[in-house]
Amino acid sequence: MNTTTILRQAENLASDEEKLMLLGDFIGENLDSLEAMDLIRLLSPLVDITRRIYEQNPVQETISDYVTALIKLAENYIRDERSWLAMPLLAKAEELLDDQPDTEENAQWKCHSYYDIGECYSMNTRRLMAKKAFQKALQHATTEDDKENCEYNLNRLENPSLKYDPVEDSDAYLSVIDEVERRLYEQLKGEPRYMGFCFRYWSAKRDLLAEYGIEWRSPGIMNPRVIFD
């Protein structure tokens, strides 16, 4: 069964709860074989479904489903190089988490959710936002494994294996990068991801950032002894 078929089946179901179960089960069973684009097609309606269910019955289970759907959709937008679409989803997930009480019952859920948000920010090179999310996760960690994972990622952000241009942490850069990445996607979406494509990407990104008055040095320039492909 393909993505189009399962989406059509979901549309024909009467209740949101049935749609949630059908789509959730399909994603869970086929997660390893689905491409980012397919997951986006499946998760987009899932976000709307979980939102409606949560608004009708705002309890722990429904908000957890909604937050998970938001984070997973954001993750796959980042994987599909449409990271500007991920940022409002992650912001909404954080808002929902922040609004929930810091109870013992919520601790593990909050820890894992903030951790997943941190992973998304980190993958999207939003290092300061990632750091804040991992710090929130650490505050709610209840097991040694969770604490070690959070501390490991915080240390990785503080001591990255590759150098990056500090301008990436500046307000000027962060205020325009979503628009720059949207323009990059449109500019490069027809080009094959060949060996060495990163240099084409970095060159285009540098030129676009220059239009906003930002001088940016690519990972290749910052790490001259590293071989990138």
CSV table of C-alpha atoms in Angstrom, one decimal:
chain,number,residue,atom,x,y,z
A,1,MET,CA,0.0,0.0,0.0
A,2,ASN,CA,1.4,3.4,-1.0
A,3,THR,CA,1.1,6.8,0.5
A,4,THR,CA,-1.6,8.0,-1.9
A,5,THR,CA,-3.8,5.0,-1.1
A,6,ILE,CA,-3.5,5.3,2.6
A,7,LEU,CA,-4.3,9.0,2.5
A,8,ARG,CA,-7.4,8.3,0.4
A,9,GLN,CA,-8.5,5.7,2.9
A,10,ALA,CA,-8.0,8.1,5.7
A,11,GLU,CA,-10.1,10.8,4.0
A,12,ASN,CA,-13.0,8.3,3.8
A,13,LEU,CA,-13.0,7.5,7.5
A,14,ALA,CA,-15.7,9.1,9.7
A,15,SER,CA,-13.8,10.1,12.8
A,16,ASP,CA,-10.5,11.8,13.5
A,17,GLU,CA,-9.6,9.0,15.9
A,18,GLU,CA,-9.9,6.4,13.1
A,19,LYS,CA,-7.8,8.6,10.8
A,20,LEU,CA,-5.2,9.0,13.5
A,21,MET,CA,-5.0,5.3,14.1
A,22,LEU,CA,-4.8,4.4,10.4
A,23,LEU,CA,-2.1,7.0,9.6
A,24,GLY,CA,-0.1,6.4,12.8
A,25,ASP,CA,0.0,2.6,12.2
A,26,PHE,CA,1.0,3.0,8.6
A,27,ILE,CA,3.8,5.4,9.5
A,28,GLY,CA,5.0,3.2,12.3
A,29,GLU,CA,5.1,0.1,10.1
A,30,ASN,CA,6.8,1.8,7.2
A,31,LEU,CA,9.0,4.4,8.8
A,32,ASP,CA,12.3,3.0,7.6
A,33,SER,CA,11.2,2.8,4.0
A,34,LEU,CA,9.4,6.1,3.6
A,35,GLU,CA,11.1,9.1,2.1
A,36,ALA,CA,10.9,12.5,3.7
A,37,MET,CA,8.4,13.7,1.1
A,38,ASP,CA,6.1,10.8,1.8
A,39,LEU,CA,6.4,11.4,5.5
A,40,ILE,CA,5.5,15.1,5.0
A,41,ARG,CA,2.4,14.1,3.0
A,42,LEU,CA,1.4,11.7,5.8
A,43,LEU,CA,2.3,14.0,8.7
A,44,SER,CA,0.7,17.2,7.4
A,45,PRO,CA,-2.9,15.9,7.8
A,46,LEU,CA,-1.8,14.1,11.0
A,47,VAL,CA,-0.8,17.4,12.6
A,48,ASP,CA,-4.3,18.8,11.8
A,49,ILE,CA,-6.0,15.7,13.1
A,50,THR,CA,-4.1,15.6,16.4
A,51,ARG,CA,-4.7,19.3,16.8
A,52,ARG,CA,-8.4,18.9,16.5
A,53,ILE,CA,-8.5,15.9,18.8
A,54,TYR,CA,-6.4,17.9,21.4
A,55,GLU,CA,-8.7,21.0,21.1
A,56,GLN,CA,-11.7,18.8,21.7
A,57,ASN,CA,-10.2,16.9,24.6
A,58,PRO,CA,-7.1,18.5,26.0
A,59,VAL,CA,-5.6,15.7,28.1
A,60,GLN,CA,-2.1,14.3,28.3
A,61,GLU,CA,-2.5,11.7,25.6
A,62,THR,CA,-4.0,14.1,23.0
A,63,ILE,CA,-1.4,16.8,23.6
A,64,SER,CA,1.4,14.2,23.4
A,65,ASP,CA,0.1,13.0,20.0
A,66,TYR,CA,-0.1,16.6,18.8
A,67,VAL,CA,3.4,17.6,20.0
A,68,THR,CA,4.9,14.4,18.5
A,69,ALA,CA,3.2,15.1,15.1
A,70,LEU,CA,4.5,18.7,15.1
A,71,ILE,CA,8.1,17.6,15.8
A,72,LYS,CA,8.1,14.7,13.3
A,73,LEU,CA,6.7,17.0,10.5
A,74,ALA,CA,9.3,19.6,11.4
A,75,GLU,CA,12.1,17.0,11.3
A,76,ASN,CA,11.1,15.8,7.8
A,77,TYR,CA,10.8,19.3,6.5
A,78,ILE,CA,14.4,19.8,7.5
A,79,ARG,CA,15.4,16.6,5.9
A,80,ASP,CA,13.7,17.7,2.7
A,81,GLU,CA,15.7,21.0,2.7
A,82,ARG,CA,12.6,23.1,3.6
A,83,SER,CA,13.7,24.0,7.0
A,84,TRP,CA,11.9,27.4,7.1
A,85,LEU,CA,8.6,25.5,7.3
A,86,ALA,CA,9.9,23.5,10.3
A,87,MET,CA,10.6,26.5,12.6
A,88,PRO,CA,7.0,27.5,13.4
A,89,LEU,CA,6.1,23.9,14.0
A,90,LEU,CA,8.9,23.5,16.5
A,91,ALA,CA,8.0,26.8,18.1
A,92,LYS,CA,4.4,25.6,18.6
A,93,ALA,CA,5.6,22.3,20.0
A,94,GLU,CA,7.7,24.2,22.6
A,95,GLU,CA,4.8,26.5,23.4
A,96,LEU,CA,2.6,23.5,24.2
A,97,LEU,CA,5.3,21.9,26.3
A,98,ASP,CA,6.0,25.0,28.2
A,99,ASP,CA,2.3,25.5,29.0
A,100,GLN,CA,2.1,22.0,30.7
A,101,PRO,CA,2.7,21.7,34.4
A,102,ASP,CA,6.1,20.3,35.6
A,103,THR,CA,4.7,17.3,37.3
A,104,GLU,CA,6.3,13.9,37.9
A,105,GLU,CA,3.9,12.4,35.4
A,106,ASN,CA,5.0,14.8,32.7
A,107,ALA,CA,8.7,14.7,33.3
A,108,GLN,CA,9.8,11.9,31.0
A,109,TRP,CA,7.5,13.1,28.2
A,110,LYS,CA,8.8,16.6,28.5
A,111,CYS,CA,12.4,15.4,28.6
A,112,HIS,CA,12.0,13.3,25.4
A,113,SER,CA,10.0,16.0,23.6
A,114,TYR,CA,12.4,18.8,24.3
A,115,TYR,CA,15.3,16.5,23.4
A,116,ASP,CA,13.7,15.7,20.0
A,117,ILE,CA,13.2,19.4,19.4
A,118,GLY,CA,16.8,20.0,20.3
A,119,GLU,CA,17.8,17.4,17.7
A,120,CYS,CA,15.7,19.2,15.1
A,121,TYR,CA,17.3,22.5,15.9
A,122,SER,CA,20.8,21.0,15.9
A,123,MET,CA,20.1,19.3,12.5
A,124,ASN,CA,19.0,22.7,11.2
A,125,THR,CA,22.2,24.4,12.6
A,126,ARG,CA,20.2,26.6,15.0
A,127,ARG,CA,22.7,25.9,17.7
A,128,LEU,CA,21.5,28.4,20.4
A,129,MET,CA,18.0,27.1,20.1
A,130,ALA,CA,19.2,23.6,20.2
A,131,LYS,CA,21.2,24.3,23.4
A,132,LYS,CA,18.1,25.8,25.1
A,133,ALA,CA,16.0,22.8,24.1
A,134,PHE,CA,18.6,20.3,25.4
A,135,GLN,CA,18.9,22.3,28.7
A,136,LYS,CA,15.1,22.1,29.1
A,137,ALA,CA,15.3,18.3,28.4
A,138,LEU,CA,18.0,18.0,31.0
A,139,GLN,CA,15.9,19.8,33.6
A,140,HIS,CA,13.2,17.1,33.2
A,141,ALA,CA,15.5,14.1,32.9
A,142,THR,CA,14.7,11.4,35.4
A,143,THR,CA,17.1,8.6,34.3
A,144,GLU,CA,20.9,8.5,34.1
A,145,ASP,CA,20.6,7.6,30.4
A,146,ASP,CA,18.5,10.7,29.6
A,147,LYS,CA,20.8,12.9,31.6
A,148,GLU,CA,23.9,11.6,29.8
A,149,ASN,CA,22.3,12.0,26.4
A,150,CYS,CA,21.3,15.6,27.1
A,151,GLU,CA,24.8,16.4,28.6
A,152,TYR,CA,26.5,14.8,25.6
A,153,ASN,CA,24.6,16.9,23.1
A,154,LEU,CA,25.2,20.1,25.1
A,155,ASN,CA,28.9,19.3,25.2
A,156,ARG,CA,28.8,18.6,21.4
A,157,LEU,CA,27.3,22.1,20.8
A,158,GLU,CA,29.8,23.7,23.1
A,159,ASN,CA,32.7,21.9,21.5
A,160,PRO,CA,31.8,21.1,17.9
A,161,SER,CA,34.0,18.8,15.9
A,162,LEU,CA,34.0,21.3,13.0
A,163,LYS,CA,34.5,25.0,13.2
A,164,TYR,CA,31.6,27.2,12.0
A,165,ASP,CA,31.3,30.9,11.3
A,166,PRO,CA,30.2,32.6,14.6
A,167,VAL,CA,27.9,34.9,12.5
A,168,GLU,CA,25.5,32.0,12.4
A,169,ASP,CA,24.7,32.7,16.1
A,170,SER,CA,24.1,36.4,15.5
A,171,ASP,CA,20.7,38.0,15.5
A,172,ALA,CA,21.3,39.5,12.1
A,173,TYR,CA,21.9,36.0,10.6
A,174,LEU,CA,19.0,34.3,12.5
A,175,SER,CA,16.6,37.0,11.4
A,176,VAL,CA,17.1,36.3,7.7
A,177,ILE,CA,18.2,32.7,7.5
A,178,ASP,CA,14.7,31.2,7.0
A,179,GLU,CA,14.1,33.5,4.0
A,180,VAL,CA,17.6,32.7,2.7
A,181,GLU,CA,16.9,29.0,3.0
A,182,ARG,CA,13.5,29.3,1.2
A,183,ARG,CA,15.2,31.2,-1.6
A,184,LEU,CA,18.0,28.6,-1.8
A,185,TYR,CA,15.5,25.8,-2.0
A,186,GLU,CA,13.8,27.5,-5.0
A,187,GLN,CA,17.1,28.3,-6.6
A,188,LEU,CA,18.6,24.8,-6.3
A,189,LYS,CA,15.7,22.4,-6.2
A,190,GLY,CA,16.1,21.3,-9.8
A,191,GLU,CA,19.8,20.5,-9.5
A,192,PRO,CA,21.0,16.9,-8.8
A,193,ARG,CA,22.7,16.3,-5.5
A,194,TYR,CA,26.0,15.2,-7.1
A,195,MET,CA,29.4,14.7,-5.4
A,196,GLY,CA,30.6,18.1,-4.3
A,197,PHE,CA,27.1,19.7,-4.4
A,198,CYS,CA,27.8,21.2,-0.9
A,199,PHE,CA,30.2,23.7,-2.6
A,200,ARG,CA,27.5,24.8,-5.0
A,201,TYR,CA,25.1,25.1,-2.1
A,202,TRP,CA,27.6,27.1,0.1
A,203,SER,CA,28.4,29.4,-2.8
A,204,ALA,CA,24.7,30.2,-3.4
A,205,LYS,CA,24.1,30.7,0.3
A,206,ARG,CA,27.0,33.0,0.7
A,207,ASP,CA,25.8,35.2,-2.2
A,208,LEU,CA,22.2,35.4,-0.9
A,209,LEU,CA,23.4,36.3,2.6
A,210,ALA,CA,25.6,39.0,1.1
A,211,GLU,CA,22.4,40.6,-0.3
A,212,TYR,CA,21.3,41.0,3.4
A,213,GLY,CA,24.6,42.6,4.3
A,214,ILE,CA,26.0,39.4,6.0
A,215,GLU,CA,29.4,38.1,5.3
A,216,TRP,CA,29.4,34.4,5.8
A,217,ARG,CA,32.2,31.8,5.7
A,218,SER,CA,31.3,28.3,4.7
A,219,PRO,CA,32.3,25.1,6.6
A,220,GLY,CA,34.8,24.5,3.8
A,221,ILE,CA,36.5,27.8,4.5
A,222,MET,CA,36.3,27.4,8.2
A,223,ASN,CA,37.8,23.9,8.0
A,224,PRO,CA,40.4,24.0,5.3
A,225,ARG,CA,42.0,20.6,6.2
A,226,VAL,CA,38.7,18.7,6.1
A,227,ILE,CA,37.6,17.0,2.9
A,228,PHE,CA,33.9,17.7,2.1
A,229,ASP,CA,31.9,16.0,-0.6
